[in-house]
PDB file of C-alpha atoms in Angstrom:
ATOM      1  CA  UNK J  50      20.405  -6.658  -5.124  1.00  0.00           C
ATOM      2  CA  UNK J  51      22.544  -3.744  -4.634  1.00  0.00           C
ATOM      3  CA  UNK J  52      20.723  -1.612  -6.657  1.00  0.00           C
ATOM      4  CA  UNK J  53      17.618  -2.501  -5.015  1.00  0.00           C
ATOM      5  CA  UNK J  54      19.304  -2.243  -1.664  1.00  0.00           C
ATOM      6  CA  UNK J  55      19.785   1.887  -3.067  1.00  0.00           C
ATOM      7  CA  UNK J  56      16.545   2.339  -4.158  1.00  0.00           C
ATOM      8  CA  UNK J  57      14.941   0.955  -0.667  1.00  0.00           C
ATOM      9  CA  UNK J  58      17.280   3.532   1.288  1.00  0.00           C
ATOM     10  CA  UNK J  59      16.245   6.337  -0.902  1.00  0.00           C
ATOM     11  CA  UNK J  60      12.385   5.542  -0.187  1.00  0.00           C
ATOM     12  CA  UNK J  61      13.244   5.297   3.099  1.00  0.00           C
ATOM     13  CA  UNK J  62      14.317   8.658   3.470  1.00  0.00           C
ATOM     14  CA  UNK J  63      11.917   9.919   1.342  1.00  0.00           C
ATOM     15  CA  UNK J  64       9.061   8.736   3.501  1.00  0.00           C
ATOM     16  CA  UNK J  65      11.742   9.970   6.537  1.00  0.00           C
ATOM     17  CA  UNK J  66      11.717  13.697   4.610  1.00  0.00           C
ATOM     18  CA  UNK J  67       7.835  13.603   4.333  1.00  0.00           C
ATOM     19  CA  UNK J  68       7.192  12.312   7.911  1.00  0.00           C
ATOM     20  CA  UNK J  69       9.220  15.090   9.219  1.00  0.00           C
ATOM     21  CA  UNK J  70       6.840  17.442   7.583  1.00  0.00           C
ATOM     22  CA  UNK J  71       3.791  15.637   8.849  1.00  0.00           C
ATOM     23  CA  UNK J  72       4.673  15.895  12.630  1.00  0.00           C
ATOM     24  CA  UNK J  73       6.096  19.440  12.361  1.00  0.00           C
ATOM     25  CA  UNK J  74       3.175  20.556  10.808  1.00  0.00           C
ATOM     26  CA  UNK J  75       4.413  21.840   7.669  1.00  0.00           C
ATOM     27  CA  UNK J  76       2.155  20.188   5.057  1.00  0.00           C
ATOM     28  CA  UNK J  77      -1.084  21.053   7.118  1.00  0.00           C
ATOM     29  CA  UNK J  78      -1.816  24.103   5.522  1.00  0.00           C
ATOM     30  CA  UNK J  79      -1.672  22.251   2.444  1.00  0.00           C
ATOM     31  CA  UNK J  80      -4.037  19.584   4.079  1.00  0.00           C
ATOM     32  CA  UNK J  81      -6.677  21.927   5.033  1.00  0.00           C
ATOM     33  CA  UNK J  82      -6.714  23.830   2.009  1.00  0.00           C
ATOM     34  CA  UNK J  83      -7.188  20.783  -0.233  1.00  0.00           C
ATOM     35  CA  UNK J  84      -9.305  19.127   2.183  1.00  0.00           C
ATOM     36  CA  UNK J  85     -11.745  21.956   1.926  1.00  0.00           C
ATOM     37  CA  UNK J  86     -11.855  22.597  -2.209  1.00  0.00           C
ATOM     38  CA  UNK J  87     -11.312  19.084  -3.206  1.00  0.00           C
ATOM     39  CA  UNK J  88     -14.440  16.893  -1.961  1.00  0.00           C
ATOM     40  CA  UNK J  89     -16.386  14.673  -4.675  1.00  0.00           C
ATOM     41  CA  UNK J  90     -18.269  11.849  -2.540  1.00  0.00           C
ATOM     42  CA  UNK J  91     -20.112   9.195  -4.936  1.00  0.00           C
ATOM     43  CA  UNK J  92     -20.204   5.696  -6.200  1.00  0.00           C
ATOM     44  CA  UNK J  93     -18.129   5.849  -8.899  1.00  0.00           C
ATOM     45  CA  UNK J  94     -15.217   7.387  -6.177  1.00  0.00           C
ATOM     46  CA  UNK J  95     -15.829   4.673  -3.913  1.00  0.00           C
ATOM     47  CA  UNK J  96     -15.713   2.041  -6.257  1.00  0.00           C
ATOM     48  CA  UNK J  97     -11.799   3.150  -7.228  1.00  0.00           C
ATOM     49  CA  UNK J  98     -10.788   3.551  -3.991  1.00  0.00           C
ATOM     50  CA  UNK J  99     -12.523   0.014  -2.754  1.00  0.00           C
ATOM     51  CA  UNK J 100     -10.721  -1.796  -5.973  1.00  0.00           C
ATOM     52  CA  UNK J 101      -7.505  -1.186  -3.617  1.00  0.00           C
ATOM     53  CA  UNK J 102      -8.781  -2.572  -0.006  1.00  0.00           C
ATOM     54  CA  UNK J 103      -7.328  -5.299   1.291  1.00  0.00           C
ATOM     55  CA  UNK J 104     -10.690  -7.229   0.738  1.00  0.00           C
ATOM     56  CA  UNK J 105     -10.478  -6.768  -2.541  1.00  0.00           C
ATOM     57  CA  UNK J 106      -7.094  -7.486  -3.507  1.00  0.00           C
ATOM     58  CA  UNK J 107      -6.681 -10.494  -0.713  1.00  0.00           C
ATOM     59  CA  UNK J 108      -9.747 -11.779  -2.766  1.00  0.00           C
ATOM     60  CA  UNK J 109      -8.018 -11.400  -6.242  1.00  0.00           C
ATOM     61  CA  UNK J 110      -5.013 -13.168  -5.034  1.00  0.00           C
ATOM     62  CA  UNK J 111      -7.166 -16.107  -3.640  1.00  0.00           C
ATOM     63  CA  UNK J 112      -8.685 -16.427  -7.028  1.00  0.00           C
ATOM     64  CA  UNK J 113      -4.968 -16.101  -8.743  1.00  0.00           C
ATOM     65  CA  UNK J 114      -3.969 -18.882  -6.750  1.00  0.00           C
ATOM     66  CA  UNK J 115      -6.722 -21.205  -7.186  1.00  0.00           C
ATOM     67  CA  UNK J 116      -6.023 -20.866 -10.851  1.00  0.00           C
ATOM     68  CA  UNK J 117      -2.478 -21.849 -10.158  1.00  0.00           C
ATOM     69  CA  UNK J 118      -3.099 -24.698  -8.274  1.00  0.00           C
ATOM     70  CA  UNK J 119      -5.555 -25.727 -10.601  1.00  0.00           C
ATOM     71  CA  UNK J 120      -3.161 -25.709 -13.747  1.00  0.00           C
ATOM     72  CA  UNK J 121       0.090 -26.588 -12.533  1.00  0.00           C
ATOM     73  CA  UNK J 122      -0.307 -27.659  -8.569  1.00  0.00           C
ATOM     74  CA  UNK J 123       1.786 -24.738  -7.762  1.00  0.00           C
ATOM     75  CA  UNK J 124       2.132 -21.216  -7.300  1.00  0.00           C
ATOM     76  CA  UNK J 125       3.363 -18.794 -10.364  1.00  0.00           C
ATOM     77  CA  UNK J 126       6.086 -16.994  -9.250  1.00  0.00           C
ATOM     78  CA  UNK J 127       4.218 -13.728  -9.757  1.00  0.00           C
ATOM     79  CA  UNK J 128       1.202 -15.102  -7.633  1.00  0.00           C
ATOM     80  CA  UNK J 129       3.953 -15.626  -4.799  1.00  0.00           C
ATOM     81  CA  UNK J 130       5.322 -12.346  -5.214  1.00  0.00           C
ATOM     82  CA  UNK J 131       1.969 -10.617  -5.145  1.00  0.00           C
ATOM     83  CA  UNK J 132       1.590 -12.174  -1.727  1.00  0.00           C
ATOM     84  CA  UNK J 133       4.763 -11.123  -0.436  1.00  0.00           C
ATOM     85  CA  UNK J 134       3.798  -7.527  -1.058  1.00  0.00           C
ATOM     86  CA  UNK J 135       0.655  -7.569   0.498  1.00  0.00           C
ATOM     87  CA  UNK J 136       1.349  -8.931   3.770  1.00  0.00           C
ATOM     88  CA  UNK J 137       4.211  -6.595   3.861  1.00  0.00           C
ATOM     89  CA  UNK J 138       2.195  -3.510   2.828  1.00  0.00           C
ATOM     90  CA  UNK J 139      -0.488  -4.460   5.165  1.00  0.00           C
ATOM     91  CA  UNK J 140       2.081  -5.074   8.135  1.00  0.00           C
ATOM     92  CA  UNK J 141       3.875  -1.573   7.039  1.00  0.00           C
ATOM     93  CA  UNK J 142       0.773   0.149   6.902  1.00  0.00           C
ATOM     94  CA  UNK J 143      -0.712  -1.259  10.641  1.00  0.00           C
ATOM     95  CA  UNK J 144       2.811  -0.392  12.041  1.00  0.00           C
ATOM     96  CA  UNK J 145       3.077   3.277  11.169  1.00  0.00           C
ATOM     97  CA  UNK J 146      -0.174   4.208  11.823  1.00  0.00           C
ATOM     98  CA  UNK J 147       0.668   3.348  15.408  1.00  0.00           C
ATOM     99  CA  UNK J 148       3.519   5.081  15.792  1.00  0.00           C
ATOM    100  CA  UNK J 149       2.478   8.407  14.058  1.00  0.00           C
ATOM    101  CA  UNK J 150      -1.138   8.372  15.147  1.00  0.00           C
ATOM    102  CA  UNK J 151      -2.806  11.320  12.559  1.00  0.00           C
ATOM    103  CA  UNK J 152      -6.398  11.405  13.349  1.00  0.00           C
ATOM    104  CA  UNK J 153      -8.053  10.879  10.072  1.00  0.00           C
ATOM    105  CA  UNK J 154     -10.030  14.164   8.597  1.00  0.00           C
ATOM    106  CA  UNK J 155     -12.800  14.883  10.740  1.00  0.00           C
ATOM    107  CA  UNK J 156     -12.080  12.726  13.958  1.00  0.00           C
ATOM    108  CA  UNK J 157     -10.658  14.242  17.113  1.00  0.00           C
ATOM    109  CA  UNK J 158      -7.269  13.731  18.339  1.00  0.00           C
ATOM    110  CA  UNK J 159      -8.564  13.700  21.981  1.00  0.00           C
ATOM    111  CA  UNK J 160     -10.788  10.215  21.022  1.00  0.00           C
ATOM    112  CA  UNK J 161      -8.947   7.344  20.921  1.00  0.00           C
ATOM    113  CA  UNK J 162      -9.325   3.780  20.385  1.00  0.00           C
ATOM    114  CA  UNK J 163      -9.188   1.000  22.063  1.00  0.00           C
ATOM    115  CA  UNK J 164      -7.743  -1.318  20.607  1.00  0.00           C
ATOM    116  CA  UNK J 165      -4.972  -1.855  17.864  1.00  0.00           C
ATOM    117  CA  UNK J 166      -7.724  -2.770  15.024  1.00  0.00           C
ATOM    118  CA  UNK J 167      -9.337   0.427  15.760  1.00  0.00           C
ATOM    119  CA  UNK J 168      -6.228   2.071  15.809  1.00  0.00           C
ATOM    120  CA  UNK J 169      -5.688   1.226  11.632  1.00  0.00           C
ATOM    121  CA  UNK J 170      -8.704   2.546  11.004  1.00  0.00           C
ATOM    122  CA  UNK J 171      -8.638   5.658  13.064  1.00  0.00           C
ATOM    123  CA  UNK J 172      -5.393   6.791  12.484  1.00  0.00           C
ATOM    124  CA  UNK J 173      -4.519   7.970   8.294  1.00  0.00           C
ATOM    125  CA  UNK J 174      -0.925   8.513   7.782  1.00  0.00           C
ATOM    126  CA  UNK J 175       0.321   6.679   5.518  1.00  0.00           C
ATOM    127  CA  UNK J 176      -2.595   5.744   3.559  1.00  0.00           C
ATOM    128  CA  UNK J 177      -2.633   1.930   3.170  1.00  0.00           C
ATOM    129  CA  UNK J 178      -4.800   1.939  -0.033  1.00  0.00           C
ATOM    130  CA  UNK J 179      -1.860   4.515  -1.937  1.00  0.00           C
ATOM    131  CA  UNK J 180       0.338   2.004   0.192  1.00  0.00           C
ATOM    132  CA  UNK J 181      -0.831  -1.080  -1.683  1.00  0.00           C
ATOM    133  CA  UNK J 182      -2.166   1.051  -4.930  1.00  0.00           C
ATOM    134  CA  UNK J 183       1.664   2.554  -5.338  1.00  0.00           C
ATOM    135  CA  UNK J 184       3.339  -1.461  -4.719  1.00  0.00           C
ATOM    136  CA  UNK J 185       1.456  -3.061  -7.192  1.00  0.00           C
ATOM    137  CA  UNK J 186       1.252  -0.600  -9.837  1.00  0.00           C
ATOM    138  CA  UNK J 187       5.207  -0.538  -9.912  1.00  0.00           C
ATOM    139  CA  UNK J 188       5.617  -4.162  -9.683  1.00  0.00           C
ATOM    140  CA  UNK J 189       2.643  -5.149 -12.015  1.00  0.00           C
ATOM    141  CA  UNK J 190       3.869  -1.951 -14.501  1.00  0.00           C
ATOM    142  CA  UNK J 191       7.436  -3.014 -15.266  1.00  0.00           C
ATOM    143  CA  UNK J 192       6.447  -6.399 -15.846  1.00  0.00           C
ATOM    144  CA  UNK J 193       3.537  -5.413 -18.158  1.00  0.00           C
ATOM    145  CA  UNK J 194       3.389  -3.696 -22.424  1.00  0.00           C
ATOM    146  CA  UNK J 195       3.215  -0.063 -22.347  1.00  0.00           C
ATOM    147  CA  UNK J 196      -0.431   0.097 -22.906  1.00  0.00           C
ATOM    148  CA  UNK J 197      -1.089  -1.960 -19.941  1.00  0.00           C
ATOM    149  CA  UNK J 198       1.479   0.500 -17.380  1.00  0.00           C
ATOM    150  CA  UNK J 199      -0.301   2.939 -18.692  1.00  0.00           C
ATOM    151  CA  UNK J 200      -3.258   1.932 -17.306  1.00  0.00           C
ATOM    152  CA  UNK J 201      -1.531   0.270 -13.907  1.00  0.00           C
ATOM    153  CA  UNK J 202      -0.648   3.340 -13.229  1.00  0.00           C
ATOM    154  CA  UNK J 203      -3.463   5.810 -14.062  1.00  0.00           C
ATOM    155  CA  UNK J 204      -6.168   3.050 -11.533  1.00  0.00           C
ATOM    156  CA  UNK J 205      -2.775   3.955  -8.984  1.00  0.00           C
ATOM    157  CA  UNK J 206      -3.229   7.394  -9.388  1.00  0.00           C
ATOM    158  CA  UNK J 207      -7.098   7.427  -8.856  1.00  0.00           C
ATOM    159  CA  UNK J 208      -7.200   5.315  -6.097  1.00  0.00           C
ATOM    160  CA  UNK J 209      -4.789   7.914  -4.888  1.00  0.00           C
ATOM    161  CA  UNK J 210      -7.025  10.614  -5.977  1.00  0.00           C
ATOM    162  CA  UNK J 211     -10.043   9.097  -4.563  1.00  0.00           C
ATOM    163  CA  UNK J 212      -9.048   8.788  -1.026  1.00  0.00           C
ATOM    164  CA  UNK J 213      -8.313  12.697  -1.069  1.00  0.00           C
ATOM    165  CA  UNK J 214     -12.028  12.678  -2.974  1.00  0.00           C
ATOM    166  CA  UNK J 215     -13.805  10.760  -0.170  1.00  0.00           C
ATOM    167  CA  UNK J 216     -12.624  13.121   2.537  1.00  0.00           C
ATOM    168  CA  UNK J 217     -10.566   9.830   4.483  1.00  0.00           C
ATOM    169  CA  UNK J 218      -7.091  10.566   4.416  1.00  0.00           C
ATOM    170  CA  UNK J 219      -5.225  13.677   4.324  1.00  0.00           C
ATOM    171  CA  UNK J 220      -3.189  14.497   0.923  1.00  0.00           C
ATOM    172  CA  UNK J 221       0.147  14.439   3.052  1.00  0.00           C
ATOM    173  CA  UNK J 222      -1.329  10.839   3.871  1.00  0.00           C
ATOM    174  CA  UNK J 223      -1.540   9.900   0.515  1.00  0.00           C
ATOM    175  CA  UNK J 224       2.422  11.221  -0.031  1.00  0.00           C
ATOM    176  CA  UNK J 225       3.110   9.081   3.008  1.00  0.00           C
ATOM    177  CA  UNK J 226       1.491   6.305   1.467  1.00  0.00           C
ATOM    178  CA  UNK J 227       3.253   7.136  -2.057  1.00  0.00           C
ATOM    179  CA  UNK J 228       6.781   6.966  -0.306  1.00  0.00           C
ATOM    180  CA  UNK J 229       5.300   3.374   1.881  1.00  0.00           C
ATOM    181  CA  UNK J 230       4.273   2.160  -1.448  1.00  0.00           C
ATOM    182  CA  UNK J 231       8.414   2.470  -2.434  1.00  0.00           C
ATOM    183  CA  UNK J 232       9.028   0.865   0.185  1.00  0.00           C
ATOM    184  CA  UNK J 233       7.027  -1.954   0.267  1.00  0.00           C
ATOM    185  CA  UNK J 234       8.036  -2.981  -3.142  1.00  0.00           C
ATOM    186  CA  UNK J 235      11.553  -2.724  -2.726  1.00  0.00           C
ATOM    187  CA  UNK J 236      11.878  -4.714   0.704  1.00  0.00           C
ATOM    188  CA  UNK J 237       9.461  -7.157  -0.550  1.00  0.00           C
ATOM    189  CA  UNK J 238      11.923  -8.174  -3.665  1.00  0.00           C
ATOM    190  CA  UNK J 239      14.826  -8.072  -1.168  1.00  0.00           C
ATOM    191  CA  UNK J 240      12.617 -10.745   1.197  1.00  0.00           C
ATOM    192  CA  UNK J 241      11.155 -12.578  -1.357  1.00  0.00           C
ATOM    193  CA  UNK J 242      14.000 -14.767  -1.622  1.00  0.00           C
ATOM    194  CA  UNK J 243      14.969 -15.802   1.723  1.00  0.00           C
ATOM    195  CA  UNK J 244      11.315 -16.203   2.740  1.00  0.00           C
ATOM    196  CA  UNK J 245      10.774 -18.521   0.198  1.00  0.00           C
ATOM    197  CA  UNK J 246      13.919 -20.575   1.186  1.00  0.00           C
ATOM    198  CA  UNK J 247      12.063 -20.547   4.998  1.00  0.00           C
ATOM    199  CA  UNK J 248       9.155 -21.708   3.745  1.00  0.00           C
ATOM    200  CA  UNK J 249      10.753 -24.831   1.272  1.00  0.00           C
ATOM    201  CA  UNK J 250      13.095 -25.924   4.738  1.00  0.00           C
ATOM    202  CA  UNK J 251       9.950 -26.117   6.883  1.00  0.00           C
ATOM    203  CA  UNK J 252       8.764 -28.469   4.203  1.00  0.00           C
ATOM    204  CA  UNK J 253       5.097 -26.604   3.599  1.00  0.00           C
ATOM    205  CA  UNK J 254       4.710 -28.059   0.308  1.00  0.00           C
ATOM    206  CA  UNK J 255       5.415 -24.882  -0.892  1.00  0.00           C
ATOM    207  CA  UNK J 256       6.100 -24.790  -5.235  1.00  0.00           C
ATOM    208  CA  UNK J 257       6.840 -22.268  -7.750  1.00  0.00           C
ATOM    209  CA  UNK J 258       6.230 -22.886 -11.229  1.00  0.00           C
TER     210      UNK J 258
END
């Protein structure tokens, strides 16, 4: 717990460090330069970088705990888990892109949106799919043989890659969303814990296998 406790603190001012940078402008040289050189638009691109949506992945986990319920009338452990870290990385994700508001690449500064929906899709730092891409791939990688981390973590990279790729987010963006990714997973395995405890007292049927 401790430990854990470190590791959240050091993310945190990681994603402090890089933040910093955004808003004083320091990485947007670096921004404009790869946005410029590094463009590759195409299906194969947008498949990686869809494989890490919240469509996508909220559908996985539905099917992950049908499967559960359907063998043991309960959720794994790992199923539970997986949940955790999405709502949290989706909450994280919603919640600093309102209070940093960087216009993705491409859209004015001076537009803005209307509503708090819009502003998640309008605004890029930290990118939610390196978010999410970064969370799982660490929690999925540790738990998983070498061969299998191996490849966790090269789909993290190119959904990573591919949002750079598709001209969406920014490449200090994605570095946000590396250091949000750090954080997700490490205040998710702090919360896991009590939340579960919450959700046995208010009786929700709620079972780990």
């Amino acid at each position: 717990m401790v430990e854990t406790s470190l590791k959240l603190v050091y993310s945190l001012a990681l994603f402090g460090a890089l933040s910093a940078a955004v808003l004083l402008g320091l990485l947007r040289g670096l921004d404009y330069y790869v946005y410029e050189r590094l463009r590759f638009d195409n299906v194969v691109v947008v498949a990686i970088s869809s494989t890490a949506s919240i469509v996508f992945l909220g559908v996985v986990w539905i099917a992950m705990a049908v499967i559960d319920l359907v063998r043991s009338r309960g959720l794994r452990v790992h199923t539970y888990e997986v949940a955790v870290l999405l709502m949290l990385s989706v909450l994280l994700d919603a919640t600093l892109k309102l209070i940093f508001r960087v216009p993705r690449p491409g859209l004015s500064g001076l537009v803005q949106p209307v509503s708090a929906l819009m502003s998640v899709e309008y605004y890029s730092y930290p990118s939610g799919h390196a978010t999410r891409a970064v969370a799982l791939a660490l929690y999925a990688g540790k738990r998983s043989s070498t061969a299998w981390s191996l490849a966790i973590y090269t789909w993290a990279f190119a959904v990573c890659l591919s949002r750079i790729l598709l001209g969406v987010h920014w490449t200090s963006d994605v570095l946000g969303g590396f250091a949000a990714g750090l954080i997700t997973l490490y205040a998710s395995e702090l919360l896991k814990d009590p939340l579960k405890k919450v959700l046995e007292a208010l009786r929700l049927g709620f079972v780990l296998k």
